[in-house]
Coordinates of C-alpha atoms in Angstrom, one line a residue:
X1 CA 6.9 -16.1 21.7
X2 CA 5.3 -14.6 18.4
X3 CA 6.7 -15.8 15.0
X4 CA 6.3 -13.7 11.7
X5 CA 3.6 -16.1 10.7
X6 CA 1.5 -15.6 13.8
X7 CA 2.0 -11.7 13.3
X8 CA 0.6 -12.2 9.7
X9 CA -2.3 -14.2 11.1
X10 CA -3.3 -11.6 13.6
X11 CA -2.9 -8.8 11.2
X12 CA -5.2 -10.7 8.8
X13 CA -7.7 -11.4 11.5
X14 CA -7.9 -7.7 12.3
X15 CA -8.0 -6.4 8.7
X16 CA -11.0 -9.0 8.1
X17 CA -12.7 -7.7 11.0
X18 CA -12.3 -4.0 10.0
X19 CA -13.3 -4.8 6.4
X20 CA -16.5 -6.3 7.8
X21 CA -17.4 -3.3 9.8
X22 CA -16.7 -0.9 6.9
X23 CA -18.8 -3.0 4.5
X24 CA -21.5 -3.1 7.0
X25 CA -21.5 0.7 8.1
X26 CA -20.7 2.1 4.8
X27 CA -23.7 4.3 3.7
X28 CA -24.5 4.9 0.1
X29 CA -22.3 8.0 -0.1
X30 CA -20.1 8.5 2.9
X31 CA -19.5 12.1 3.9
X32 CA -16.2 13.8 4.1
X33 CA -15.4 14.4 7.7
X34 CA -12.0 16.4 7.3
X35 CA -9.3 17.0 4.7
X36 CA -5.5 16.6 5.2
X37 CA -2.9 17.9 2.6
X38 CA -5.4 19.4 0.2
X39 CA -9.2 19.7 -0.4
X40 CA -9.1 16.5 -2.5
X41 CA -7.1 14.4 0.3
X42 CA -10.1 13.5 2.3
X43 CA -11.0 11.6 5.6
X44 CA -14.4 10.0 6.5
X45 CA -15.9 9.1 9.8
X46 CA -15.2 5.4 8.8
X47 CA -11.5 5.9 8.3
X48 CA -11.4 6.9 12.0
X49 CA -13.8 4.3 13.1
X50 CA -11.6 1.6 11.3
X51 CA -8.3 2.6 12.8
X52 CA -9.9 2.8 16.2
X53 CA -11.2 -0.8 15.9
X54 CA -7.8 -1.8 14.6
X55 CA -6.0 -0.2 17.5
X56 CA -8.3 -1.6 20.1
X57 CA -7.8 -5.1 18.8
X58 CA -4.1 -4.8 18.7
X59 CA -3.8 -3.2 22.2
X60 CA -6.1 -6.2 23.4
X61 CA -3.3 -8.8 22.6
X62 CA -0.2 -6.7 22.3
X63 CA -0.7 -3.9 24.8
X64 CA 3.2 -3.1 24.9
X65 CA 3.5 -2.6 21.1
X66 CA 3.7 0.6 19.2
X67 CA 1.3 1.6 16.6
X68 CA 1.5 4.1 13.5
X69 CA -1.8 4.8 12.0
X70 CA -2.5 7.1 9.1
X71 CA -5.1 9.0 11.2
X72 CA -4.1 8.5 14.8
X73 CA -0.3 9.0 14.4
X74 CA 2.2 7.3 16.5
X75 CA 1.6 5.7 19.9
X76 CA 3.9 3.6 22.1
X77 CA 7.7 2.8 21.7
X78 CA 8.0 -0.9 21.7
X79 CA 10.4 -2.9 19.5
X80 CA 7.4 -4.2 17.8
X81 CA 5.4 -1.6 15.8
X82 CA 2.2 -1.9 13.9
X83 CA 1.7 0.2 10.8
X84 CA -2.0 0.8 9.9
X85 CA -4.0 2.2 7.1
X86 CA -7.6 1.8 7.9
X87 CA -8.7 2.7 4.5
X88 CA -6.2 2.9 1.7
X89 CA -8.1 4.5 -1.2
X90 CA -10.5 6.6 0.6
X91 CA -11.5 8.5 -2.4
X92 CA -12.5 5.2 -4.1
X93 CA -14.3 4.3 -0.8
X94 CA -16.1 7.7 -0.9
X95 CA -17.3 7.2 -4.6
X96 CA -18.2 3.3 -4.4
X97 CA -15.1 2.2 -6.6
X98 CA -13.8 -1.2 -5.7
X99 CA -10.2 -0.5 -5.3
X100 CA -9.7 0.3 -1.5
X101 CA -8.1 -1.7 1.3
X102 CA -7.4 -2.2 4.9
X103 CA -3.5 -2.4 5.3
X104 CA -1.9 -3.6 8.5
X105 CA 1.9 -4.3 8.6
X106 CA 4.1 -5.5 11.7
X107 CA 7.8 -4.1 12.1
X108 CA 10.2 -5.7 14.5
X109 CA 13.3 -3.5 15.3
X110 CA 12.5 -1.3 12.1
X111 CA 12.0 -4.4 9.9
X112 CA 8.7 -5.2 8.3
X113 CA 8.2 -9.1 9.1
X114 CA 4.4 -9.5 8.5
X115 CA 1.4 -8.0 6.8
X116 CA -2.0 -8.3 5.5
X117 CA -4.0 -6.2 2.9
X118 CA -7.7 -6.8 2.7
X119 CA -9.0 -5.5 -0.5
X120 CA -12.6 -5.6 0.9
X121 CA -14.7 -5.0 -2.2
X122 CA -13.1 -7.9 -4.1
X123 CA -13.1 -10.0 -1.0
X124 CA -9.4 -10.7 -1.2
X125 CA -7.0 -10.8 1.6
X126 CA -3.2 -10.9 0.8
X127 CA -0.8 -12.0 3.4
X128 CA 2.9 -12.3 3.9
X129 CA 5.5 -13.1 6.6
X130 CA 9.1 -12.6 6.2
X131 CA 10.7 -15.5 4.5
X132 CA 7.4 -17.4 4.5
X133 CA 6.1 -16.2 1.1
X134 CA 3.0 -14.2 0.0
X135 CA -0.5 -15.7 -0.2
X136 CA -3.9 -15.2 -1.5
X137 CA -6.6 -17.6 -0.6
X138 CA -4.2 -20.5 0.1
X139 CA -2.2 -19.9 -3.1
X140 CA 1.4 -18.9 -3.0
X141 CA 1.9 -15.7 -5.1
X142 CA 4.7 -15.3 -7.7
X143 CA 5.2 -12.0 -9.5
X144 CA 5.7 -12.0 -13.2
X145 CA 9.3 -12.3 -14.4
X146 CA 11.2 -11.8 -17.5
X147 CA 8.9 -9.1 -18.8
X148 CA 10.9 -6.4 -20.7
X149 CA 10.0 -2.7 -20.1
X150 CA 8.2 -2.2 -23.4
X151 CA 5.8 -5.2 -22.6
X152 CA 5.3 -4.2 -19.0
X153 CA 1.9 -3.1 -17.5
X154 CA 2.7 -0.6 -14.8
X155 CA 0.7 0.8 -12.0
X156 CA 1.2 4.1 -10.6
X157 CA -0.7 6.9 -8.5
X158 CA -1.0 10.5 -8.2
X159 CA -0.6 12.9 -5.2
X160 CA -3.2 15.6 -4.0
X161 CA -1.3 18.8 -4.3
X162 CA -1.7 20.5 -7.8
X163 CA 2.3 21.1 -8.2
X164 CA 2.9 17.5 -7.6
X165 CA 0.2 16.3 -10.0
X166 CA 1.7 18.5 -12.7
X167 CA 5.1 16.9 -12.3
X168 CA 3.7 13.4 -12.1
X169 CA 1.9 14.0 -15.4
X170 CA 5.1 15.2 -17.0
X171 CA 6.6 12.0 -15.7
X172 CA 3.9 9.8 -17.0
X173 CA 4.1 11.3 -20.5
X174 CA 7.6 10.0 -20.8
X175 CA 6.9 6.6 -19.1
X176 CA 3.7 5.7 -21.2
X177 CA 5.3 5.4 -24.6
X178 CA 8.0 3.2 -23.0
X179 CA 5.8 0.5 -21.6
X180 CA 2.8 -1.6 -22.5
X181 CA 0.2 0.6 -20.7
X182 CA -0.5 2.4 -17.4
X183 CA -3.1 1.4 -14.7
X184 CA -4.1 3.8 -11.9
X185 CA -6.2 2.0 -9.4
X186 CA -6.2 4.4 -6.4
X187 CA -4.7 2.2 -3.7
X188 CA -1.0 1.8 -3.3
X189 CA -1.4 -1.3 -1.0
X190 CA -3.7 -2.9 -3.6
X191 CA -1.3 -2.0 -6.5
X192 CA 1.6 -3.6 -4.8
X193 CA -0.4 -6.8 -4.1
X194 CA -1.2 -6.7 -7.8
X195 CA 2.5 -6.8 -8.6
X196 CA 2.6 -9.9 -6.2
X197 CA -0.3 -11.5 -8.0
X198 CA 0.9 -10.8 -11.5
X199 CA -1.9 -8.5 -12.4
X200 CA 0.5 -5.9 -13.2
X201 CA 4.2 -6.0 -13.9
X202 CA 5.6 -3.1 -12.0
X203 CA 4.5 -0.1 -9.9
X204 CA 6.1 3.3 -9.2
X205 CA 4.8 6.3 -7.2
X206 CA 5.9 9.5 -5.6
X207 CA 4.5 10.2 -2.3
X208 CA 3.2 7.0 -0.6
X209 CA 3.8 6.9 3.1
X210 CA 4.7 4.0 5.4
X211 CA 1.1 2.9 6.0
X212 CA 0.5 2.7 2.2
X213 CA 3.3 0.5 1.2
X214 CA 4.5 -1.6 4.4
X215 CA 2.2 -4.5 4.0
X216 CA 1.8 -4.4 0.3
X217 CA 5.5 -4.1 0.0
X218 CA 6.3 -7.2 1.9
X219 CA 3.7 -9.0 0.0
X220 CA 5.3 -8.0 -3.3
X221 CA 8.7 -8.9 -2.1
X222 CA 7.7 -12.3 -0.7
X223 CA 6.3 -12.9 -4.1
X224 CA 9.7 -12.4 -5.7
X225 CA 9.7 -8.6 -6.5
X226 CA 12.2 -6.0 -5.6
X227 CA 11.2 -2.8 -4.0
X228 CA 13.2 0.4 -3.6
X229 CA 13.8 3.9 -4.4
X230 CA 16.1 5.9 -6.8
X231 CA 19.9 5.3 -6.9
X232 CA 20.0 2.7 -4.2
X233 CA 18.0 4.6 -1.7
X234 CA 15.2 2.8 0.3
X235 CA 11.8 3.2 -0.9
X236 CA 9.5 5.8 0.7
X237 CA 7.7 9.0 0.0
X238 CA 10.4 10.4 -2.2
X239 CA 9.7 7.3 -4.8
X240 CA 8.8 3.9 -4.6
X241 CA 9.4 1.4 -7.3
X242 CA 8.5 -2.2 -7.4
X243 CA 8.9 -4.9 -10.0
X244 CA 10.6 -8.1 -10.7
X245 CA 14.5 -8.0 -10.7
X246 CA 15.5 -7.0 -14.3
X247 CA 12.2 -4.9 -15.0
X248 CA 12.9 -3.0 -11.7
X249 CA 16.1 -1.8 -13.1
X250 CA 14.8 -0.9 -16.5
X251 CA 11.9 1.0 -14.9
X252 CA 14.4 2.7 -12.4
X253 CA 16.7 3.9 -15.2
X254 CA 13.7 5.1 -17.1
X255 CA 12.5 7.3 -14.2
X256 CA 15.9 8.4 -12.9
X257 CA 16.4 11.1 -15.5
X258 CA 12.9 12.5 -15.2
X259 CA 13.6 13.8 -11.7
X260 CA 10.3 12.2 -10.3
X261 CA 10.9 13.3 -6.8
X262 CA 10.5 17.1 -7.5
X263 CA 7.0 18.6 -6.7
X264 CA 7.1 21.6 -9.1

């Protein structure tokens, strides 16, 4: 019988293989193959090749499992579901910036129980299994604790539609004076792992999807962080907030009056 740890090990193995393929096949400047929500929301051929590799590897050992992928959508209906982002941070990948990742999570009966985030350019693979901690290179991760809002380094990201970006800029203008500083890396999965590793103190973003936050969110939670949405709702595309308890509440209370879930 599979355990949460063995799911995490399999996710790590596949994420590493996908990362090796992407590194080997990435041309000097990958070409945009398609766009999704806007002309700036791009897909490359290697996004699709990475997801196909991941799906093939999962099916080879877990043929009855469901898979949700950013590029290929949902397939299967098993109680175990794999949630796959073949390249989180495709624009960074396109431009040769170092903040992009392969993200693979495993859900059992609707609960994320294992995950791996391979931040390929940095050679770092973050892993987590429910109740077993979050790990990087054999070291257990702990998020920063006891950081007040005005000393907190906060990561965030922006959407692709112009109206949403305009609102996000308005929200950011209120957040920035209240915190130490802001970081915008370009990969939600990597940002959440940075919370886990103590490289930033917190994270918030409007718009990330399940494939963006499932694996990285578990890594952060297993490192001691809290993840959620506004007013007790679950985290999701509406808003995702992640930070250690205490800072989570302060960041939430800063964001809530700003109506950050609106798009115009």
